[in-house]
Amino acid sequence: MNNDNFFCEYLRNGLRNKDEEALYACFDFFDVDRDGCLNMKEFGNLAKSLLSDPSGKPYPLSIRMQADMFFVFDRNKDGKIDMEEFKIVWKDWIKVILHPVSALIVVDVQNDFISGTLAIRNCPAGQDGLDVVHVINSMLNSVPFDVVIYSLDWHPPDHVSFIDNVKQRKLHTDSKISADDAKPFDTVVFEGPPRIEQKLWPRHCVQNTWGAELHPDLKVVQNGVCVYKGICSNIDSYSAFWDNQKMSETKLSAELRKWNVGDVYICGLAYDVCVGSTALHALEHGYRTVVVDDASRGVNMEEIALMQKTLISRNAVVVTSDKVRDMVEGLDRRPEMGYRAALRMANDQVIV
C-alpha cells in the first residue's frame, strides 16, 4: 500500500473481511527494516497512523504513551514485537480500536432532575437539565451504538440522602453539622455502620413516582436496558456501577459484558455527581470512557470543572456530541482511547 495512513486504506478497502490478509499486510507495512519484528520506532509509526482523526491526520502521541504501550505488547521483553506478539496486538488492540463495540449510558434523565423536586436549574450552576434531552435524542437517531443503557435513581422513601430523613439516623461525632442545623446540599456524617459521609438532597426520584420516571421527551430505544440504583435505604449510589461504598453492584457491568462492550459514552444528569461517578467507575473497570459534554448538565460549576480535570487525568475523553459518530464508527481514534485499550490488555495479562 502506498497510502501514508495504512488504517485509512484498511477501512476504505473493507479489509476487515479479510482478517489474516490484513494482519500480515499491516505488519509488513510497518516493518520497514524487514527484520521480521517491530522495534520501538516502527511501533511508534504504527501507533501514530492508527490513532488519527477522521481525515487520517495523526493525533499528538507522547513518547511516554508509545513506550508504555510497546512494553505491554512486548510480552517476552526482548525489546521488539515479533509476529506472534503482533497477532495479539492485532486481535486485542488494533481491531478493538478500528471496530469498537460501544454503549451509550444515559444517566438519570428523570423528571425530578429536570422540573421536579431536585431540578438542577435551581442548583448553584443554574444549568437546565432539559437541555440534554434533544442532544441525547439526536445521538440516538444518528449514532449506531451497540447498546443503550438508561440509569435511574430509584430511592425508597426512607433513603439516607433525603434532607427530611436526616433525623432518622444517628449522626457520627465527626459530623460538623447537626441534624437540627442541616440544610439541603450540606454534608453530614452518619454513624452507620458503615460510617457514611453523606450530602443531603431534597427528596427525589422516589420509587414508582412521577419524579422517578424518565423524562417523557427522552427517546427510549427498542431493547434499551434500564439500570436502577440507589435502591437501598442506607447507602447512596451516584455511580450506575456501584453504590458509594462499593457494598453492592448494579447489573450494569453484567450488561456491558453481555454485549462485549469496550467503549462507553456517558451523558446525562448530573455532570459532577452521577455522570462523573459513573465515568470514574467505568475507567476502573477498564472501559475506554468518553463523557459527552453537551449532553450533560451539572450542579456546581467548580465541581464540574474538577470532575472534568480528574477524568481527563485518567485518560477519559471529553467531547461534544458532534464527534461521537466518527468515534463509534472507528474513524476518529483518540490516543487516550488507544492507551486505555493497551492498559486493559496489561491488566488482562496480570489476571491470566
Tab-separated table of C-alpha atoms in Angstrom:
chain	number	residue	atom	x	y	z
A	1	MET	CA	0.000	0.000	0.000
A	2	ASN	CA	1.297	3.429	-0.859
A	3	ASN	CA	-1.124	5.399	1.345
A	4	ASP	CA	0.699	7.098	4.238
A	5	ASN	CA	-2.047	6.007	6.640
A	6	PHE	CA	-2.421	2.249	6.474
A	7	PHE	CA	-5.571	2.219	8.571
A	8	CYS	CA	-7.454	4.694	6.371
A	9	GLU	CA	-6.743	2.376	3.475
A	10	TYR	CA	-7.736	-0.627	5.556
A	11	LEU	CA	-11.149	0.850	6.356
A	12	ARG	CA	-11.660	2.179	2.845
A	13	ASN	CA	-10.997	-1.179	1.204
A	14	GLY	CA	-13.016	-3.238	3.640
A	15	LEU	CA	-10.122	-5.462	4.659
A	16	ARG	CA	-11.922	-6.251	7.900
A	17	ASN	CA	-13.457	-9.137	5.974
A	18	LYS	CA	-10.008	-10.498	5.093
A	19	ASP	CA	-8.594	-10.564	8.579
A	20	GLU	CA	-5.475	-12.679	8.128
A	21	GLU	CA	-4.526	-10.840	4.944
A	22	ALA	CA	-4.906	-7.508	6.725
A	23	LEU	CA	-2.849	-8.663	9.709
A	24	TYR	CA	0.161	-9.615	7.572
A	25	ALA	CA	-0.208	-6.550	5.363
A	26	CYS	CA	-0.173	-4.305	8.431
A	27	PHE	CA	2.881	-5.977	9.898
A	28	ASP	CA	4.781	-5.766	6.591
A	29	PHE	CA	3.778	-2.152	6.088
A	30	PHE	CA	5.346	-1.025	9.370
A	31	ASP	CA	8.297	-3.467	9.455
A	32	VAL	CA	10.398	-1.011	7.482
A	33	ASP	CA	13.769	-2.692	8.085
A	34	ARG	CA	12.326	-6.101	7.126
A	35	ASP	CA	13.769	-7.924	10.125
A	36	GLY	CA	10.511	-9.701	10.955
A	37	CYS	CA	9.886	-7.615	14.093
A	38	LEU	CA	8.648	-4.161	15.020
A	39	ASN	CA	11.121	-2.102	17.000
A	40	MET	CA	10.112	0.881	19.144
A	41	LYS	CA	10.337	3.358	16.265
A	42	GLU	CA	8.345	1.154	13.892
A	43	PHE	CA	5.702	0.577	16.535
A	44	GLY	CA	5.550	4.336	17.118
A	45	ASN	CA	4.818	4.860	13.420
A	46	LEU	CA	2.059	2.241	13.604
A	47	ALA	CA	0.531	3.849	16.708
A	48	LYS	CA	0.570	7.309	15.145
A	49	SER	CA	-1.067	6.006	11.987
A	50	LEU	CA	-3.711	4.149	13.969
A	51	LEU	CA	-4.518	6.928	16.423
A	52	SER	CA	-5.671	9.558	13.975
A	53	ASP	CA	-8.582	11.850	13.215
A	54	PRO	CA	-11.209	11.098	10.527
A	55	SER	CA	-9.017	12.631	7.816
A	56	GLY	CA	-6.132	10.314	8.730
A	57	LYS	CA	-4.085	13.034	10.439
A	58	PRO	CA	-2.284	11.535	13.459
A	59	TYR	CA	-3.059	12.916	16.901
A	60	PRO	CA	-0.081	14.000	19.016
A	61	LEU	CA	1.171	10.920	20.844
A	62	SER	CA	3.663	11.297	23.666
A	63	ILE	CA	6.824	9.210	23.804
A	64	ARG	CA	5.692	8.028	27.235
A	65	MET	CA	2.416	6.674	25.829
A	66	GLN	CA	4.216	4.974	22.935
A	67	ALA	CA	6.702	3.351	25.285
A	68	ASP	CA	4.078	2.216	27.781
A	69	MET	CA	2.072	0.555	25.026
A	70	PHE	CA	5.139	-1.001	23.400
A	71	PHE	CA	6.150	-2.657	26.668
A	72	VAL	CA	2.626	-4.048	27.126
A	73	PHE	CA	2.801	-5.663	23.702
A	74	ASP	CA	6.406	-6.884	24.013
A	75	ARG	CA	5.339	-9.835	26.132
A	76	ASN	CA	8.647	-11.671	26.190
A	77	LYS	CA	10.518	-8.417	26.962
A	78	ASP	CA	13.124	-8.787	24.234
A	79	GLY	CA	12.770	-5.197	23.014
A	80	LYS	CA	10.767	-5.982	19.890
A	81	ILE	CA	7.326	-7.143	18.802
A	82	ASP	CA	7.545	-10.354	16.817
A	83	MET	CA	4.804	-11.850	14.659
A	84	GLU	CA	3.330	-13.987	17.440
A	85	GLU	CA	3.086	-10.949	19.701
A	86	PHE	CA	1.721	-8.882	16.842
A	87	LYS	CA	-1.122	-11.346	16.312
A	88	ILE	CA	-2.274	-10.493	19.852
A	89	VAL	CA	-1.789	-6.770	19.177
A	90	TRP	CA	-3.911	-7.096	16.045
A	91	LYS	CA	-6.740	-9.037	17.671
A	92	ASP	CA	-6.939	-7.333	21.065
A	93	TRP	CA	-5.805	-3.788	20.313
A	94	ILE	CA	-5.910	-2.721	16.668
A	95	LYS	CA	-9.232	-4.383	15.814
A	96	VAL	CA	-10.770	-3.138	19.065
A	97	ILE	CA	-9.836	0.411	18.059
A	98	LEU	CA	-10.896	0.110	14.421
A	99	HIS	CA	-14.159	-1.718	15.125
A	100	PRO	CA	-15.233	-0.748	18.640
A	101	VAL	CA	-18.266	-2.137	20.448
A	102	SER	CA	-19.915	0.869	22.039
A	103	ALA	CA	-22.557	1.573	24.665
A	104	LEU	CA	-24.316	4.838	25.391
A	105	ILE	CA	-25.065	5.200	29.098
A	106	VAL	CA	-27.768	7.817	29.707
A	107	VAL	CA	-27.557	8.766	33.372
A	108	ASP	CA	-30.623	9.798	35.385
A	109	VAL	CA	-32.532	11.893	32.841
A	110	GLN	CA	-35.539	11.820	35.144
A	111	ASN	CA	-38.393	14.204	35.833
A	112	ASP	CA	-37.254	15.267	39.293
A	113	PHE	CA	-33.861	16.407	37.977
A	114	ILE	CA	-35.442	18.425	35.170
A	115	SER	CA	-38.609	20.019	36.544
A	116	GLY	CA	-39.285	18.281	39.854
A	117	THR	CA	-38.057	18.399	43.422
A	118	LEU	CA	-34.348	18.435	42.545
A	119	ALA	CA	-34.393	20.328	39.250
A	120	ILE	CA	-30.756	21.149	38.642
A	121	ARG	CA	-31.701	24.538	37.187
A	122	ASN	CA	-32.260	25.539	40.829
A	123	CYS	CA	-28.771	24.378	41.842
A	124	PRO	CA	-25.740	26.714	42.027
A	125	ALA	CA	-24.629	26.184	38.403
A	126	GLY	CA	-28.068	27.239	37.120
A	127	GLN	CA	-27.943	24.740	34.259
A	128	ASP	CA	-31.171	23.374	32.784
A	129	GLY	CA	-31.403	19.590	32.718
A	130	LEU	CA	-33.911	19.741	29.876
A	131	ASP	CA	-31.102	20.867	27.574
A	132	VAL	CA	-29.643	17.364	27.439
A	133	VAL	CA	-32.763	15.696	26.063
A	134	HIS	CA	-32.584	16.898	22.453
A	135	VAL	CA	-28.814	16.294	22.329
A	136	ILE	CA	-29.209	12.720	23.548
A	137	ASN	CA	-32.120	12.117	21.175
A	138	SER	CA	-30.036	13.381	18.282
A	139	MET	CA	-27.263	10.909	19.113
A	140	LEU	CA	-29.760	8.075	19.439
A	141	ASN	CA	-31.128	8.920	15.991
A	142	SER	CA	-27.770	9.190	14.253
A	143	VAL	CA	-25.117	7.107	16.041
A	144	PRO	CA	-25.008	3.291	15.725
A	145	PHE	CA	-24.456	2.373	19.375
A	146	ASP	CA	-24.441	-1.365	20.012
A	147	VAL	CA	-26.462	-0.977	23.198
A	148	VAL	CA	-28.143	1.889	25.059
A	149	ILE	CA	-28.447	1.816	28.835
A	150	TYR	CA	-30.579	4.164	30.942
A	151	SER	CA	-29.717	4.526	34.620
A	152	LEU	CA	-32.353	5.698	37.087
A	153	ASP	CA	-32.168	6.848	40.675
A	154	TRP	CA	-34.742	4.618	42.342
A	155	HIS	CA	-34.917	5.572	46.011
A	156	PRO	CA	-37.089	4.147	48.779
A	157	PRO	CA	-38.994	6.796	50.802
A	158	ASP	CA	-36.642	6.478	53.806
A	159	HIS	CA	-33.479	6.997	51.768
A	160	VAL	CA	-30.399	8.253	53.602
A	161	SER	CA	-29.775	11.106	51.145
A	162	PHE	CA	-33.072	12.940	51.778
A	163	ILE	CA	-32.799	16.068	53.928
A	164	ASP	CA	-36.179	15.340	55.523
A	165	ASN	CA	-34.858	11.958	56.713
A	166	VAL	CA	-31.762	13.352	58.426
A	167	LYS	CA	-33.144	12.754	61.930
A	168	GLN	CA	-33.972	9.102	61.241
A	169	ARG	CA	-30.331	8.032	61.681
A	170	LYS	CA	-27.752	8.826	64.327
A	171	LEU	CA	-25.024	11.243	63.293
A	172	HIS	CA	-21.387	10.393	63.942
A	173	THR	CA	-19.443	12.580	66.359
A	174	ASP	CA	-17.292	13.594	63.356
A	175	SER	CA	-20.247	15.344	61.720
A	176	LYS	CA	-19.647	19.094	61.688
A	177	ILE	CA	-23.333	19.787	61.088
A	178	SER	CA	-26.098	18.704	63.441
A	179	ALA	CA	-29.407	17.269	62.330
A	180	ASP	CA	-31.193	20.399	63.550
A	181	ASP	CA	-28.940	22.709	61.532
A	182	ALA	CA	-28.697	20.633	58.334
A	183	LYS	CA	-29.846	22.190	55.072
A	184	PRO	CA	-30.076	20.858	51.507
A	185	PHE	CA	-26.627	20.344	49.953
A	186	ASP	CA	-24.917	20.182	53.372
A	187	THR	CA	-22.755	17.163	54.116
A	188	VAL	CA	-23.206	15.218	57.348
A	189	VAL	CA	-21.631	12.041	58.715
A	190	PHE	CA	-23.885	9.182	59.769
A	191	GLU	CA	-22.703	6.736	62.407
A	192	GLY	CA	-23.694	3.640	60.452
A	193	PRO	CA	-22.378	1.003	60.262
A	194	PRO	CA	-20.740	1.722	57.987
A	195	ARG	CA	-19.777	5.292	58.805
A	196	ILE	CA	-21.075	7.346	55.876
A	197	GLU	CA	-20.298	10.868	54.740
A	198	GLN	CA	-23.481	11.977	53.000
A	199	LYS	CA	-24.535	15.046	51.047
A	200	LEU	CA	-28.177	15.843	51.772
A	201	TRP	CA	-30.558	16.418	48.885
A	202	PRO	CA	-34.217	17.332	48.581
A	203	ARG	CA	-36.438	14.254	48.354
A	204	HIS	CA	-36.216	12.998	44.778
A	205	CYS	CA	-36.764	10.019	42.474
A	206	VAL	CA	-38.827	8.014	44.941
A	207	GLN	CA	-39.644	4.586	43.534
A	208	ASN	CA	-42.793	4.376	41.394
A	209	THR	CA	-43.460	8.126	41.422
A	210	TRP	CA	-43.671	10.611	38.557
A	211	GLY	CA	-40.390	12.180	39.648
A	212	ALA	CA	-38.523	8.908	39.171
A	213	GLU	CA	-39.734	8.374	35.602
A	214	LEU	CA	-37.525	9.101	32.617
A	215	HIS	CA	-38.420	12.444	31.074
A	216	PRO	CA	-41.257	11.897	28.580
A	217	ASP	CA	-39.373	13.665	25.757
A	218	LEU	CA	-36.334	11.398	26.087
A	219	LYS	CA	-36.177	8.759	23.375
A	220	VAL	CA	-36.158	5.235	24.791
A	221	VAL	CA	-34.841	2.864	22.155
A	222	GLN	CA	-36.160	-0.591	21.498
A	223	ASN	CA	-34.135	-3.095	23.524
A	224	GLY	CA	-32.762	-0.301	25.702
A	225	VAL	CA	-31.707	-1.502	29.153
A	226	CYS	CA	-32.747	0.179	32.418
A	227	VAL	CA	-30.406	0.025	35.415
A	228	TYR	CA	-31.778	1.040	38.811
A	229	LYS	CA	-29.533	2.470	41.510
A	230	GLY	CA	-29.847	3.927	44.996
A	231	ILE	CA	-32.407	1.280	45.891
A	232	CYS	CA	-31.005	0.579	49.372
A	233	SER	CA	-32.263	2.859	52.162
A	234	ASN	CA	-28.949	3.225	53.984
A	235	ILE	CA	-26.492	3.919	51.168
A	236	ASP	CA	-26.473	6.378	48.279
A	237	SER	CA	-25.426	5.408	44.772
A	238	TYR	CA	-24.148	8.115	42.448
A	239	SER	CA	-22.496	5.727	40.001
A	240	ALA	CA	-24.527	3.454	37.756
A	241	PHE	CA	-21.981	0.696	38.564
A	242	TRP	CA	-21.699	0.675	42.359
A	243	ASP	CA	-23.129	2.299	45.467
A	244	ASN	CA	-20.962	4.955	47.093
A	245	GLN	CA	-19.314	2.477	49.453
A	246	LYS	CA	-18.955	-0.298	46.843
A	247	MET	CA	-21.030	-2.588	49.016
A	248	SER	CA	-23.382	-3.600	46.190
A	249	GLU	CA	-23.212	-3.617	42.398
A	250	THR	CA	-25.919	-2.879	39.852
A	251	LYS	CA	-26.436	-5.023	36.755
A	252	LEU	CA	-24.581	-2.509	34.554
A	253	SER	CA	-21.297	-4.445	34.407
A	254	ALA	CA	-23.103	-7.650	33.536
A	255	GLU	CA	-24.998	-5.927	30.715
A	256	LEU	CA	-21.802	-4.458	29.261
A	257	ARG	CA	-20.095	-7.847	29.381
A	258	LYS	CA	-23.137	-9.442	27.761
A	259	TRP	CA	-22.734	-7.121	24.772
A	260	ASN	CA	-18.909	-7.393	24.789
A	261	VAL	CA	-18.673	-3.616	25.130
A	262	GLY	CA	-15.248	-1.974	25.119
A	263	ASP	CA	-16.230	1.708	24.808
A	264	VAL	CA	-18.735	3.588	26.938
A	265	TYR	CA	-20.173	7.024	26.147
A	266	ILE	CA	-21.653	8.626	29.244
A	267	CYS	CA	-24.001	11.595	29.491
A	268	GLY	CA	-26.971	12.930	31.438
A	269	LEU	CA	-27.529	14.335	34.927
A	270	ALA	CA	-25.771	15.487	36.950
A	271	TYR	CA	-22.350	16.037	35.428
A	272	ASP	CA	-20.386	16.489	38.646
A	273	VAL	CA	-22.282	13.808	40.567
A	274	CYS	CA	-23.772	10.739	38.887
A	275	VAL	CA	-22.339	11.218	35.374
A	276	GLY	CA	-18.829	11.765	36.688
A	277	SER	CA	-19.033	8.959	39.229
A	278	THR	CA	-20.235	6.544	36.550
A	279	ALA	CA	-17.349	7.581	34.279
A	280	LEU	CA	-14.785	7.114	37.055
A	281	HIS	CA	-16.069	3.616	37.749
A	282	ALA	CA	-16.085	2.829	34.022
A	283	LEU	CA	-12.382	3.676	33.961
A	284	GLU	CA	-11.793	1.443	36.994
A	285	HIS	CA	-13.485	-1.402	35.138
A	286	GLY	CA	-11.118	-0.869	32.194
A	287	TYR	CA	-13.572	0.611	29.688
A	288	ARG	CA	-12.482	3.166	27.143
A	289	THR	CA	-14.525	6.038	28.510
A	290	VAL	CA	-15.991	9.110	26.834
A	291	VAL	CA	-18.084	11.825	28.501
A	292	VAL	CA	-20.373	13.726	26.135
A	293	ASP	CA	-20.049	17.294	27.338
A	294	ASP	CA	-23.030	18.988	25.688
A	295	ALA	CA	-25.305	16.078	26.624
A	296	SER	CA	-24.590	16.584	30.338
A	297	ARG	CA	-25.542	19.239	32.884
A	298	GLY	CA	-24.407	19.652	36.483
A	299	VAL	CA	-24.934	21.113	39.923
A	300	ASN	CA	-21.871	23.248	40.664
A	301	MET	CA	-19.548	24.829	38.084
A	302	GLU	CA	-16.383	24.410	40.147
A	303	GLU	CA	-17.151	20.759	40.790
A	304	ILE	CA	-17.976	20.188	37.108
A	305	ALA	CA	-14.567	21.612	36.171
A	306	LEU	CA	-12.852	19.490	38.832
A	307	MET	CA	-14.624	16.346	37.619
A	308	GLN	CA	-13.574	17.055	34.015
A	309	LYS	CA	-9.969	17.562	35.104
A	310	THR	CA	-9.982	14.324	37.097
A	311	LEU	CA	-11.455	12.303	34.234
A	312	ILE	CA	-9.010	13.688	31.672
A	313	SER	CA	-6.080	12.993	34.012
A	314	ARG	CA	-7.150	9.323	33.966
A	315	ASN	CA	-7.289	9.216	30.160
A	316	ALA	CA	-11.010	9.583	29.720
A	317	VAL	CA	-12.048	11.669	26.714
A	318	VAL	CA	-14.453	14.611	26.927
A	319	VAL	CA	-16.086	15.504	23.602
A	320	THR	CA	-19.147	17.202	22.193
A	321	SER	CA	-21.894	15.124	20.632
A	322	ASP	CA	-20.952	16.029	17.045
A	323	LYS	CA	-17.734	13.990	17.478
A	324	VAL	CA	-19.393	10.829	18.736
A	325	ARG	CA	-20.472	9.177	15.496
A	326	ASP	CA	-16.983	9.186	13.987
A	327	MET	CA	-15.600	7.719	17.206
A	328	VAL	CA	-18.242	4.971	17.384
A	329	GLU	CA	-17.598	4.100	13.734
A	330	GLY	CA	-13.853	3.817	14.359
A	331	LEU	CA	-12.957	6.792	12.151
A	332	ASP	CA	-11.881	9.140	14.960
A	333	ARG	CA	-9.368	7.246	17.076
A	334	ARG	CA	-8.140	9.195	20.079
A	335	PRO	CA	-4.750	8.463	21.722
A	336	GLU	CA	-6.341	8.260	25.159
A	337	MET	CA	-8.650	5.529	23.920
A	338	GLY	CA	-5.761	3.573	22.411
A	339	TYR	CA	-3.796	3.944	25.617
A	340	ARG	CA	-6.714	2.708	27.730
A	341	ALA	CA	-7.101	-0.320	25.457
A	342	ALA	CA	-3.427	-1.170	25.925
A	343	LEU	CA	-3.674	-0.777	29.700
A	344	ARG	CA	-6.644	-3.114	29.722
A	345	MET	CA	-4.544	-5.699	27.878
A	346	ALA	CA	-1.845	-5.280	30.526
A	347	ASN	CA	-4.392	-5.894	33.279
A	348	ASP	CA	-5.666	-8.976	31.478
A	349	GLN	CA	-2.109	-10.307	31.337
A	350	VAL	CA	-1.793	-9.878	35.102
A	351	ILE	CA	-5.135	-11.616	35.654
A	352	VAL	CA	-4.090	-14.509	33.416
